[in-house]
């Protein structure tokens, strides 16, 4: 319905021949106003429909962190890829929240909450998989060729969403993802709160659990900093490597010594990720 596709432009900035734009819209999935950013490369202004990379950010982030800090626009403009960055959770005075940085607003974990009061708004999985792409594809000069990527909590989101919906994405990548959240403090806290104490549903939102049993395979690229403070306790990339071996999954995972959890790390390797996605977005499926 057209009413679902009403958006309000907040800002726009020309960048490398394309446009970075911020919009707000009323989300029927999340029952609140949501903000997202989109970078449209110069090719989108010439009548061409360009593929889209969806970027999911980490804890405490908004749509702005990636667009401001990742330095992705130059390569996206060169390759002709649009980038869409949603916020990381529902927002607003009516939306449930928590004092901790790792729960509530800014920490949606890209799952559909089943527990009250969180289930009224925290349906980030459906928002990212269904509502937002439908909005983007209805209103912007983009194709239905999609890739997905993210960082930390967003890396968890990108991997799990791609593994659960391999027909919707050509490729997936992640920086410093929470690879095994059912065994990580961040994941245990979020899943207990959003999904409930019954852990039987948790593996459906765990990249390592999903990858170990995957049968429909799409290319995956993961980069992790070797000097990341969260590496051993929260991120556990070794679990993803084990899972990929179990299912013969096409995973390329690299540890980069000296790099930490910050956008200094992401900006150092984002061009490689964009080239990776470009290669697979342009393959015929």
PDB file of N, CA and C in Angstrom, residues 7 45 47 67 85 95-96 100 123 133 135 147 169 181-182 191 204 222 235 258 270 275:
ATOM      1  N   UNK A   7       7.849   8.651   3.290  1.00  0.00           N
ATOM      2  CA  UNK A   7       9.108   8.930   3.968  1.00  0.00           C
ATOM      3  C   UNK A   7       9.366  10.430   3.967  1.00  0.00           C
ATOM      4  N   UNK A  45      21.625   7.958 -10.614  1.00  0.00           N
ATOM      5  CA  UNK A  45      21.054   9.184 -11.176  1.00  0.00           C
ATOM      6  C   UNK A  45      20.914   9.117 -12.693  1.00  0.00           C
ATOM      7  N   UNK A  47      19.403   6.661 -14.371  1.00  0.00           N
ATOM      8  CA  UNK A  47      18.299   5.794 -14.776  1.00  0.00           C
ATOM      9  C   UNK A  47      18.544   4.324 -14.525  1.00  0.00           C
ATOM     10  N   UNK A  67      28.026   5.578   7.910  1.00  0.00           N
ATOM     11  CA  UNK A  67      28.102   6.570   6.841  1.00  0.00           C
ATOM     12  C   UNK A  67      29.163   7.633   7.128  1.00  0.00           C
ATOM     13  N   UNK A  85      21.646   1.925   5.480  1.00  0.00           N
ATOM     14  CA  UNK A  85      21.992   1.696   6.882  1.00  0.00           C
ATOM     15  C   UNK A  85      20.797   2.049   7.761  1.00  0.00           C
ATOM     16  N   UNK A  95       8.930   3.468  23.637  1.00  0.00           N
ATOM     17  CA  UNK A  95       9.629   2.208  23.356  1.00  0.00           C
ATOM     18  C   UNK A  95      10.390   1.751  24.595  1.00  0.00           C
ATOM     19  N   UNK A  96      10.233   0.480  24.954  1.00  0.00           N
ATOM     20  CA  UNK A  96      10.926  -0.070  26.118  1.00  0.00           C
ATOM     21  C   UNK A  96      12.431   0.136  25.995  1.00  0.00           C
ATOM     22  N   UNK A 100      21.398  -0.307  30.514  1.00  0.00           N
ATOM     23  CA  UNK A 100      22.635  -0.853  29.968  1.00  0.00           C
ATOM     24  C   UNK A 100      22.805  -0.497  28.500  1.00  0.00           C
ATOM     25  N   UNK A 123      11.019  -5.712  16.760  1.00  0.00           N
ATOM     26  CA  UNK A 123      10.849  -6.696  15.691  1.00  0.00           C
ATOM     27  C   UNK A 123      11.857  -6.379  14.573  1.00  0.00           C
ATOM     28  N   UNK A 133      13.544  -3.361   3.008  1.00  0.00           N
ATOM     29  CA  UNK A 133      13.824  -3.583   1.574  1.00  0.00           C
ATOM     30  C   UNK A 133      12.628  -3.265   0.683  1.00  0.00           C
ATOM     31  N   UNK A 135      10.392  -1.004   1.180  1.00  0.00           N
ATOM     32  CA  UNK A 135      10.362   0.460   1.107  1.00  0.00           C
ATOM     33  C   UNK A 135      11.431   0.984   0.155  1.00  0.00           C
ATOM     34  N   UNK A 147      22.847  -7.526  -0.944  1.00  0.00           N
ATOM     35  CA  UNK A 147      23.883  -8.126  -0.109  1.00  0.00           C
ATOM     36  C   UNK A 147      23.705  -7.542   1.285  1.00  0.00           C
ATOM     37  N   UNK A 169      19.657 -12.883  -0.576  1.00  0.00           N
ATOM     38  CA  UNK A 169      20.943 -12.174  -0.605  1.00  0.00           C
ATOM     39  C   UNK A 169      21.937 -12.912  -1.496  1.00  0.00           C
ATOM     40  N   UNK A 181      26.378 -16.137  19.785  1.00  0.00           N
ATOM     41  CA  UNK A 181      25.750 -15.360  20.863  1.00  0.00           C
ATOM     42  C   UNK A 181      25.103 -16.190  21.956  1.00  0.00           C
ATOM     43  N   UNK A 182      24.720 -17.443  21.663  1.00  0.00           N
ATOM     44  CA  UNK A 182      24.100 -18.251  22.721  1.00  0.00           C
ATOM     45  C   UNK A 182      25.100 -18.588  23.824  1.00  0.00           C
ATOM     46  N   UNK A 191      19.207 -12.287  24.433  1.00  0.00           N
ATOM     47  CA  UNK A 191      18.274 -13.363  24.092  1.00  0.00           C
ATOM     48  C   UNK A 191      17.361 -13.696  25.272  1.00  0.00           C
ATOM     49  N   UNK A 204      18.309 -20.412  16.513  1.00  0.00           N
ATOM     50  CA  UNK A 204      17.836 -19.849  15.255  1.00  0.00           C
ATOM     51  C   UNK A 204      18.392 -18.451  15.002  1.00  0.00           C
ATOM     52  N   UNK A 222      34.363 -12.724   6.450  1.00  0.00           N
ATOM     53  CA  UNK A 222      34.421 -12.181   7.803  1.00  0.00           C
ATOM     54  C   UNK A 222      35.840 -11.707   8.088  1.00  0.00           C
ATOM     55  N   UNK A 235      33.087 -12.502  20.910  1.00  0.00           N
ATOM     56  CA  UNK A 235      32.997 -12.663  19.455  1.00  0.00           C
ATOM     57  C   UNK A 235      33.245 -14.096  18.984  1.00  0.00           C
ATOM     58  N   UNK A 258      46.753  -6.638  15.271  1.00  0.00           N
ATOM     59  CA  UNK A 258      46.923  -5.237  15.650  1.00  0.00           C
ATOM     60  C   UNK A 258      45.667  -4.400  15.550  1.00  0.00           C
ATOM     61  N   UNK A 270      37.007  -1.951   4.314  1.00  0.00           N
ATOM     62  CA  UNK A 270      35.674  -1.869   3.720  1.00  0.00           C
ATOM     63  C   UNK A 270      35.727  -1.977   2.198  1.00  0.00           C
ATOM     64  N   UNK A 275      34.117  -4.780  -2.848  1.00  0.00           N
ATOM     65  CA  UNK A 275      34.500  -5.520  -4.070  1.00  0.00           C
ATOM     66  C   UNK A 275      33.977  -6.955  -4.009  1.00  0.00           C
TER      67      UNK A 275
END
